[in-house]
GROMACS .gro file of N, CA and C in nm:
model
  429
    1MET      N    1   7.776  11.127   8.733
    1MET     CA    2   7.718  11.252   8.706
    1MET      C    3   7.814  11.391   8.678
    2ASN      N    4   7.870  11.381   8.602
    2ASN     CA    5   7.982  11.514   8.643
    2ASN      C    6   7.898  11.583   8.656
    3SER      N    7   8.014  11.661   8.713
    3SER     CA    8   7.984  11.901   8.715
    3SER      C    9   8.075  11.898   8.652
    4GLU      N   10   8.020  12.050   8.603
    4GLU     CA   11   8.094  12.147   8.494
    4GLU      C   12   8.252  12.225   8.548
    5ALA      N   13   8.271  12.178   8.694
    5ALA     CA   14   8.383  12.171   8.678
    5ALA      C   15   8.506  12.104   8.687
    6GLY      N   16   8.470  11.947   8.583
    6GLY     CA   17   8.491  11.867   8.593
    6GLY      C   18   8.530  11.735   8.760
    7GLY      N   19   8.371  11.723   8.794
    7GLY     CA   20   8.435  11.648   8.924
    7GLY      C   21   8.333  11.566   8.866
    8GLN      N   22   8.314  11.455   8.981
    8GLN     CA   23   8.210  11.354   9.028
    8GLN      C   24   8.149  11.334   9.165
    9ARG      N   25   8.071  11.285   9.139
    9ARG     CA   26   7.925  11.246   9.236
    9ARG      C   27   7.923  11.147   9.289
   10LEU      N   28   8.027  11.064   9.416
   10LEU     CA   29   8.004  10.940   9.446
   10LEU      C   30   7.954  10.882   9.523
   11ALA      N   31   7.878  10.777   9.551
   11ALA     CA   32   7.796  10.728   9.637
   11ALA      C   33   7.905  10.599   9.651
   12SER      N   34   7.905  10.614   9.750
   12SER     CA   35   7.999  10.531   9.864
   12SER      C   36   7.941  10.382   9.979
   13PHE      N   37   7.980  10.299   9.940
   13PHE     CA   38   7.885  10.235  10.024
   13PHE      C   39   8.028  10.098  10.137
   14ARG      N   40   7.989  10.046  10.160
   14ARG     CA   41   8.076   9.908  10.213
   14ARG      C   42   8.061   9.755  10.197
   15LEU      N   43   8.132   9.713  10.127
   15LEU     CA   44   8.115   9.603  10.143
   15LEU      C   45   8.304   9.500  10.234
   16GLY      N   46   8.225   9.457  10.347
   16GLY     CA   47   8.305   9.429  10.440
   16GLY      C   48   8.444   9.529  10.445
   17ASN      N   49   8.543   9.496  10.451
   17ASN     CA   50   8.656   9.555  10.433
   17ASN      C   51   8.699   9.662  10.324
   18ALA      N   52   8.578   9.658  10.292
   18ALA     CA   53   8.619   9.742  10.087
   18ALA      C   54   8.536   9.826  10.112
   19HIS      N   55   8.612   9.978  10.099
   19HIS     CA   56   8.537  10.120  10.081
   19HIS      C   57   8.518  10.117   9.910
   20LEU      N   58   8.370  10.114   9.856
   20LEU     CA   59   8.344  10.027   9.732
   20LEU      C   60   8.266  10.212   9.668
   21ALA      N   61   8.287  10.215   9.608
   21ALA     CA   62   8.129  10.327   9.545
   21ALA      C   63   8.060  10.357   9.394
   22PHE      N   64   7.982  10.405   9.320
   22PHE     CA   65   7.929  10.419   9.210
   22PHE      C   66   7.892  10.581   9.174
   23GLU      N   67   7.916  10.584   9.049
   23GLU     CA   68   7.880  10.724   9.019
   23GLU      C   69   7.786  10.760   9.071
   24ALA      N   70   7.714  10.840   9.168
   24ALA     CA   71   7.564  10.845   9.214
   24ALA      C   72   7.480  10.865   9.096
   25GLY      N   73   7.460  10.912   9.022
   25GLY     CA   74   7.333  10.955   8.894
   25GLY      C   75   7.325  10.801   8.846
   26THR      N   76   7.435  10.666   8.900
   26THR     CA   77   7.401  10.565   8.831
   26THR      C   78   7.276  10.452   8.971
   27ILE      N   79   7.267  10.520   9.066
   27ILE     CA   80   7.220  10.480   9.164
   27ILE      C   81   7.101  10.585   9.191
   28SER      N   82   6.974  10.513   9.182
   28SER     CA   83   6.866  10.560   9.156
   28SER      C   84   6.774  10.623   9.309
   29GLU      N   85   6.827  10.500   9.397
   29GLU     CA   86   6.754  10.504   9.505
   29GLU      C   87   6.771  10.392   9.633
   30VAL      N   88   6.850  10.379   9.757
   30VAL     CA   89   6.883  10.332   9.835
   30VAL      C   90   6.743  10.271   9.932
   31ILE      N   91   6.742  10.153   9.968
   31ILE     CA   92   6.666  10.098  10.046
   31ILE      C   93   6.693   9.940  10.122
   32ARG      N   94   6.642  10.040  10.285
   32ARG     CA   95   6.671   9.923  10.371
   32ARG      C   96   6.636   9.774  10.303
   33ARG      N   97   6.743   9.668  10.345
   33ARG     CA   98   6.722   9.510  10.320
   33ARG      C   99   6.564   9.457  10.337
   34GLU      N  100   6.530   9.439  10.253
   34GLU     CA  101   6.367   9.338  10.220
   34GLU      C  102   6.441   9.215  10.224
   35GLN      N  103   6.302   9.136  10.288
   35GLN     CA  104   6.279   8.996  10.252
   35GLN      C  105   6.257   9.010  10.036
   36PHE      N  106   6.366   8.892  10.012
   36PHE     CA  107   6.311   8.887   9.839
   36PHE      C  108   6.271   8.702   9.827
   37THR      N  109   6.219   8.747   9.720
   37THR     CA  110   6.210   8.595   9.733
   37THR      C  111   6.263   8.517   9.574
   38ILE      N  112   6.348   8.360   9.647
   38ILE     CA  113   6.473   8.289   9.544
   38ILE      C  114   6.353   8.280   9.478
   39VAL      N  115   6.491   8.305   9.323
   39VAL     CA  116   6.429   8.222   9.180
   39VAL      C  117   6.520   8.137   9.177
   40PRO      N  118   6.444   8.021   9.194
   40PRO     CA  119   6.472   7.873   9.138
   40PRO      C  120   6.551   7.861   9.039
   41ASN      N  121   6.642   7.778   9.010
   41ASN     CA  122   6.798   7.772   8.952
   41ASN      C  123   6.793   7.903   8.905
   42ALA      N  124   6.865   7.986   8.970
   42ALA     CA  125   6.883   8.165   8.954
   42ALA      C  126   7.043   8.106   8.940
   43GLN      N  127   7.142   8.254   8.830
   43GLN     CA  128   7.239   8.192   8.856
   43GLN      C  129   7.286   8.247   8.999
   44ARG      N  130   7.384   8.196   9.049
   44ARG     CA  131   7.468   8.205   9.148
   44ARG      C  132   7.434   8.336   9.219
   45GLN      N  133   7.453   8.499   9.166
   45GLN     CA  134   7.496   8.574   9.140
   45GLN      C  135   7.366   8.633   9.191
   46VAL      N  136   7.257   8.604   9.150
   46VAL     CA  137   7.127   8.627   9.173
   46VAL      C  138   7.083   8.617   9.325
   47LEU      N  139   7.065   8.681   9.389
   47LEU     CA  140   6.970   8.660   9.519
   47LEU      C  141   6.867   8.649   9.541
   48GLY      N  142   6.742   8.688   9.384
   48GLY     CA  143   6.637   8.686   9.465
   48GLY      C  144   6.587   8.822   9.382
   49ILE      N  145   6.401   8.822   9.376
   49ILE     CA  146   6.375   8.890   9.326
   49ILE      C  147   6.322   9.035   9.471
   50LEU      N  148   6.266   9.154   9.413
   50LEU     CA  149   6.213   9.273   9.568
   50LEU      C  150   6.110   9.330   9.458
   51ASN      N  151   5.952   9.309   9.484
   51ASN     CA  152   5.892   9.439   9.442
   51ASN      C  153   5.872   9.538   9.469
   52VAL      N  154   5.899   9.681   9.422
   52VAL     CA  155   5.948   9.805   9.495
   52VAL      C  156   5.890   9.881   9.438
   53ARG      N  157   5.744   9.899   9.493
   53ARG     CA  158   5.634  10.032   9.435
   53ARG      C  159   5.601   9.936   9.336
   54GLY      N  160   5.583   9.840   9.333
   54GLY     CA  161   5.499   9.742   9.130
   54GLY      C  162   5.622   9.685   9.091
   55ASN      N  163   5.728   9.754   9.079
   55ASN     CA  164   5.868   9.703   9.004
   55ASN      C  165   5.928   9.564   9.036
   56LEU      N  166   5.953   9.531   8.950
   56LEU     CA  167   6.043   9.363   8.981
   56LEU      C  168   6.195   9.431   8.986
   57VAL      N  169   6.214   9.359   9.108
   57VAL     CA  170   6.418   9.406   9.112
   57VAL      C  171   6.474   9.281   9.102
   58THR      N  172   6.574   9.244   9.007
   58THR     CA  173   6.623   9.171   9.089
   58THR      C  174   6.762   9.164   9.154
   59VAL      N  175   6.759   9.111   9.287
   59VAL     CA  176   6.851   9.153   9.357
   59VAL      C  177   6.968   9.035   9.353
   60LEU      N  178   7.160   9.139   9.279
   60LEU     CA  179   7.238   9.067   9.319
   60LEU      C  180   7.355   9.072   9.447
   61ASP      N  181   7.418   8.969   9.450
   61ASP     CA  182   7.515   8.950   9.537
   61ASP      C  183   7.642   9.010   9.532
   62LEU      N  184   7.647   9.178   9.532
   62LEU     CA  185   7.752   9.222   9.475
   62LEU      C  186   7.919   9.144   9.504
   63ALA      N  187   7.895   9.141   9.625
   63ALA     CA  188   8.013   9.064   9.672
   63ALA      C  189   8.061   8.971   9.603
   64TYR      N  190   7.950   8.884   9.616
   64TYR     CA  191   8.046   8.704   9.504
   64TYR      C  192   8.035   8.785   9.356
   65LEU      N  193   8.034   8.867   9.334
   65LEU     CA  194   8.059   8.954   9.219
   65LEU      C  195   8.149   8.962   9.194
   66LEU      N  196   8.215   9.045   9.307
   66LEU     CA  197   8.389   9.082   9.317
   66LEU      C  198   8.496   9.003   9.349
   67GLY      N  199   8.405   8.855   9.407
   67GLY     CA  200   8.512   8.810   9.443
   67GLY      C  201   8.556   8.872   9.609
   68LEU      N  202   8.442   8.864   9.666
   68LEU     CA  203   8.475   8.956   9.801
   68LEU      C  204   8.362   8.793   9.933
   69ASP      N  205   8.416   8.864  10.068
   69ASP     CA  206   8.367   8.779  10.186
   69ASP      C  207   8.214   8.833  10.129
   70PRO      N  208   8.086   8.719  10.177
   70PRO     CA  209   7.960   8.764  10.189
   70PRO      C  210   7.905   8.876  10.282
   71VAL      N  211   7.814   8.909  10.216
   71VAL     CA  212   7.800   9.037  10.329
   71VAL      C  213   7.699   8.983  10.468
   72GLU      N  214   7.749   9.010  10.594
   72GLU     CA  215   7.693   8.974  10.700
   72GLU      C  216   7.520   9.049  10.703
   73SER      N  217   7.429   8.981  10.754
   73SER     CA  218   7.314   9.013  10.765
   73SER      C  219   7.322   9.104  10.953
   74SER      N  220   7.275   9.230  10.910
   74SER     CA  221   7.270   9.355  10.968
   74SER      C  222   7.174   9.430  10.926
   75ASP      N  223   7.155   9.525  11.056
   75ASP     CA  224   7.010   9.649  11.024
   75ASP      C  225   7.082   9.719  10.988
   76GLU      N  226   7.287   9.749  10.898
   76GLU     CA  227   7.296   9.842  10.848
   76GLU      C  228   7.288   9.776  10.705
   77ASN      N  229   7.246   9.648  10.653
   77ASN     CA  230   7.274   9.603  10.507
   77ASN      C  231   7.167   9.724  10.425
   78ARG      N  232   7.184   9.734  10.292
   78ARG     CA  233   7.130   9.855  10.233
   78ARG      C  234   7.108   9.732  10.130
   79ILE      N  235   7.020   9.776  10.010
   79ILE     CA  236   7.003   9.735   9.882
   79ILE      C  237   6.994   9.895   9.785
   80LEU      N  238   7.123   9.913   9.714
   80LEU     CA  239   7.129   9.991   9.622
   80LEU      C  240   7.049   9.981   9.502
   81LEU      N  241   6.994  10.054   9.437
   81LEU     CA  242   6.911  10.036   9.344
   81LEU      C  243   6.960  10.110   9.211
   82ALA      N  244   6.976  10.036   9.141
   82ALA     CA  245   7.053  10.122   8.963
   82ALA      C  246   6.938  10.046   8.844
   83ASP      N  247   6.948  10.138   8.777
   83ASP     CA  248   6.826  10.130   8.642
   83ASP      C  249   6.956  10.160   8.525
   84THR      N  250   6.935   9.981   8.440
   84THR     CA  251   7.038   9.973   8.329
   84THR      C  252   7.014  10.025   8.206
   85GLY      N  253   6.919  10.055   8.228
   85GLY     CA  254   6.814  10.100   8.059
   85GLY      C  255   6.716   9.978   8.028
   86SER      N  256   6.759   9.846   8.080
   86SER     CA  257   6.614   9.765   8.032
   86SER      C  258   6.574   9.700   8.133
   87GLU      N  259   6.702   9.740   8.303
   87GLU     CA  260   6.556   9.612   8.419
   87GLU      C  261   6.659   9.735   8.512
   88ARG      N  262   6.563   9.740   8.629
   88ARG     CA  263   6.662   9.811   8.748
   88ARG      C  264   6.647   9.655   8.859
   89VAL      N  265   6.803   9.679   8.873
   89VAL     CA  266   6.894   9.606   8.980
   89VAL      C  267   6.897   9.636   9.094
   90GLY      N  268   6.926   9.554   9.192
   90GLY     CA  269   6.957   9.603   9.362
   90GLY      C  270   7.084   9.519   9.358
   91PHE      N  271   7.136   9.582   9.438
   91PHE     CA  272   7.297   9.526   9.501
   91PHE      C  273   7.324   9.564   9.682
   92LEU      N  274   7.313   9.441   9.697
   92LEU     CA  275   7.304   9.355   9.823
   92LEU      C  276   7.440   9.466   9.896
   93VAL      N  277   7.473   9.500   9.956
   93VAL     CA  278   7.573   9.578  10.027
   93VAL      C  279   7.594   9.575  10.258
   94ASP      N  280   7.647   9.608  10.246
   94ASP     CA  281   7.660   9.586  10.436
   94ASP      C  282   7.605   9.733  10.467
   95GLY      N  283   7.690   9.845  10.371
   95GLY     CA  284   7.615   9.944  10.435
   95GLY      C  285   7.689  10.058  10.341
   96VAL      N  286   7.572  10.140  10.326
   96VAL     CA  287   7.577  10.292  10.303
   96VAL      C  288   7.687  10.376  10.337
   97GLY      N  289   7.787  10.453  10.261
   97GLY     CA  290   7.814  10.587  10.312
   97GLY      C  291   7.786  10.712  10.258
   98ASP      N  292   7.883  10.782  10.252
   98ASP     CA  293   7.856  10.945  10.176
   98ASP      C  294   7.836  10.950  10.043
   99ILE      N  295   7.795  11.036   9.988
   99ILE     CA  296   7.738  11.158   9.869
   99ILE      C  297   7.854  11.202   9.862
  100PHE      N  298   8.022  11.178   9.817
  100PHE     CA  299   8.078  11.317   9.828
  100PHE      C  300   8.154  11.393   9.658
  101GLU      N  301   8.171  11.491   9.597
  101GLU     CA  302   8.239  11.492   9.556
  101GLU      C  303   8.375  11.515   9.500
  102ILE      N  304   8.472  11.475   9.381
  102ILE     CA  305   8.592  11.447   9.378
  102ILE      C  306   8.610  11.472   9.207
  103GLU      N  307   8.754  11.518   9.207
  103GLU     CA  308   8.772  11.590   9.087
  103GLU      C  309   8.799  11.495   8.996
  104SER      N  310   8.779  11.481   8.913
  104SER     CA  311   8.835  11.355   8.812
  104SER      C  312   8.957  11.319   8.790
  105SER      N  313   9.065  11.406   8.793
  105SER     CA  314   9.162  11.377   8.736
  105SER      C  315   9.315  11.367   8.881
  106SER      N  316   9.143  11.367   9.001
  106SER     CA  317   9.214  11.311   9.089
  106SER      C  318   9.245  11.149   9.125
  107GLY      N  319   9.199  11.092   9.075
  107GLY     CA  320   9.190  10.979   9.101
  107GLY      C  321   9.377  10.878   9.107
  108ASP      N  322   9.403  10.759   9.185
  108ASP     CA  323   9.561  10.721   9.214
  108ASP      C  324   9.489  10.590   9.111
  109GLY      N  325   9.628  10.471   9.085
  109GLY     CA  326   9.622  10.377   9.070
  109GLY      C  327   9.536  10.318   9.161
  110LEU      N  328   9.526  10.176   9.099
  110LEU     CA  329   9.431  10.097   9.131
  110LEU      C  330   9.523   9.982   9.279
  111PRO      N  331   9.527   9.982   9.381
  111PRO     CA  332   9.571   9.894   9.450
  111PRO      C  333   9.575   9.751   9.418
  112ALA      N  334   9.756   9.726   9.449
  112ALA     CA  335   9.710   9.642   9.358
  112ALA      C  336   9.674   9.472   9.478
  113ASN      N  337   9.651   9.453   9.644
  113ASN     CA  338   9.572   9.403   9.616
  113ASN      C  339   9.415   9.354   9.630
  114LEU      N  340   9.360   9.387   9.495
  114LEU     CA  341   9.240   9.349   9.565
  114LEU      C  342   9.180   9.252   9.433
  115THR      N  343   9.129   9.241   9.420
  115THR     CA  344   9.130   9.079   9.388
  115THR      C  345   9.049   9.081   9.248
  116PRO      N  346   9.104   8.935   9.172
  116PRO     CA  347   9.107   8.962   8.968
  116PRO      C  348   9.012   9.035   8.975
  117ALA      N  349   8.823   9.002   9.025
  117ALA     CA  350   8.661   9.060   8.999
  117ALA      C  351   8.707   9.175   9.021
  118LEU      N  352   8.726   9.232   9.114
  118LEU     CA  353   8.761   9.383   9.160
  118LEU      C  354   8.880   9.444   9.064
  119SER      N  355   8.891   9.409   9.113
  119SER     CA  356   9.058   9.470   8.979
  119SER      C  357   8.990   9.537   8.847
  120ALA      N  358   8.896   9.430   8.779
  120ALA     CA  359   8.842   9.445   8.670
  120ALA      C  360   8.747   9.519   8.651
  121VAL      N  361   8.674   9.546   8.799
  121VAL     CA  362   8.549   9.662   8.705
  121VAL      C  363   8.559   9.790   8.805
  122SER      N  364   8.706   9.823   8.804
  122SER     CA  365   8.713   9.935   8.897
  122SER      C  366   8.771  10.018   8.831
  123GLN      N  367   8.723  10.170   8.807
  123GLN     CA  368   8.797  10.224   8.776
  123GLN      C  369   8.927  10.326   8.765
  124ALA      N  370   8.903  10.352   8.921
  124ALA     CA  371   8.997  10.440   9.015
  124ALA      C  372   9.012  10.450   9.156
  125ALA      N  373   9.099  10.437   9.236
  125ALA     CA  374   9.091  10.481   9.355
  125ALA      C  375   9.109  10.575   9.362
  126TYR      N  376   9.047  10.658   9.500
  126TYR     CA  377   9.042  10.783   9.493
  126TYR      C  378   9.106  10.774   9.711
  127ARG      N  379   9.150  10.870   9.755
  127ARG     CA  380   9.177  10.890   9.923
  127ARG      C  381   9.039  11.006   9.941
  128THR      N  382   9.024  10.975  10.014
  128THR     CA  383   8.975  11.062  10.189
  128THR      C  384   9.049  11.093  10.297
  129ALA      N  385   8.980  11.150  10.415
  129ALA     CA  386   9.016  11.143  10.484
  129ALA      C  387   9.116  11.017  10.606
  130SER      N  388   9.023  10.964  10.602
  130SER     CA  389   9.040  10.807  10.624
  130SER      C  390   9.070  10.668  10.549
  131ASP      N  391   9.038  10.714  10.434
  131ASP     CA  392   9.021  10.566  10.376
  131ASP      C  393   9.051  10.612  10.232
  132VAL      N  394   9.042  10.458  10.179
  132VAL     CA  395   9.030  10.491   9.963
  132VAL      C  396   8.900  10.442   9.972
  133VAL      N  397   8.851  10.514   9.866
  133VAL     CA  398   8.792  10.403   9.776
  133VAL      C  399   8.797  10.382   9.601
  134ILE      N  400   8.719  10.277   9.628
  134ILE     CA  401   8.727  10.184   9.467
  134ILE      C  402   8.588  10.221   9.395
  135LEU      N  403   8.601  10.328   9.308
  135LEU     CA  404   8.510  10.359   9.182
  135LEU      C  405   8.520  10.218   9.094
  136LEU      N  406   8.369  10.209   9.182
  136LEU     CA  407   8.348  10.050   9.032
  136LEU      C  408   8.275  10.094   8.838
  137HIS      N  409   8.318  10.074   8.783
  137HIS     CA  410   8.196  10.024   8.671
  137HIS      C  411   8.062   9.991   8.660
  138LEU      N  412   7.999  10.026   8.686
  138LEU     CA  413   7.857   9.969   8.681
  138LEU      C  414   7.868   9.883   8.555
  139GLU      N  415   7.861   9.952   8.459
  139GLU     CA  416   7.847   9.750   8.343
  139GLU      C  417   7.924   9.757   8.313
  140ALA      N  418   8.038   9.745   8.383
  140ALA     CA  419   8.175   9.652   8.358
  140ALA      C  420   8.096   9.556   8.477
  141VAL      N  421   8.057   9.602   8.586
  141VAL     CA  422   7.973   9.475   8.681
  141VAL      C  423   7.883   9.427   8.622
  142LEU      N  424   7.836   9.440   8.555
  142LEU     CA  425   7.662   9.390   8.475
  142LEU      C  426   7.744   9.317   8.412
  143ALA      N  427   7.843   9.353   8.363
  143ALA     CA  428   7.885   9.256   8.176
  143ALA      C  429   7.870   9.101   8.219
   0.00000   0.00000   0.00000
């Protein structure tokens, strides 16, 4: 979601030591980790399916898709829900951060130490007061 001043609102989250974000407008909801139903013979990135208020949601292993360490089970785990147009998907993450606004032109180049899978779906890096946040491109993650 772009603001009139040329900024973007980002919804940040953690996967292990990585501080990542999607554009806030692409995330429709954040829910607590729930027990999902395993889908036999599903692709490796599919953790299972959830029923969210009568709608089936495919829960994806974002850490696996990005070449990162698996999510450690904890009370901080959340599922980010995103509507892709054709379906609703969920991404399991270690924890959620803030929603904040950045200037679109303030992005830095991507760090050299990103995994190839993470680098391929990253748009830009943004410095915060305490960290660097990597902005992911939702459509590229799902491709």
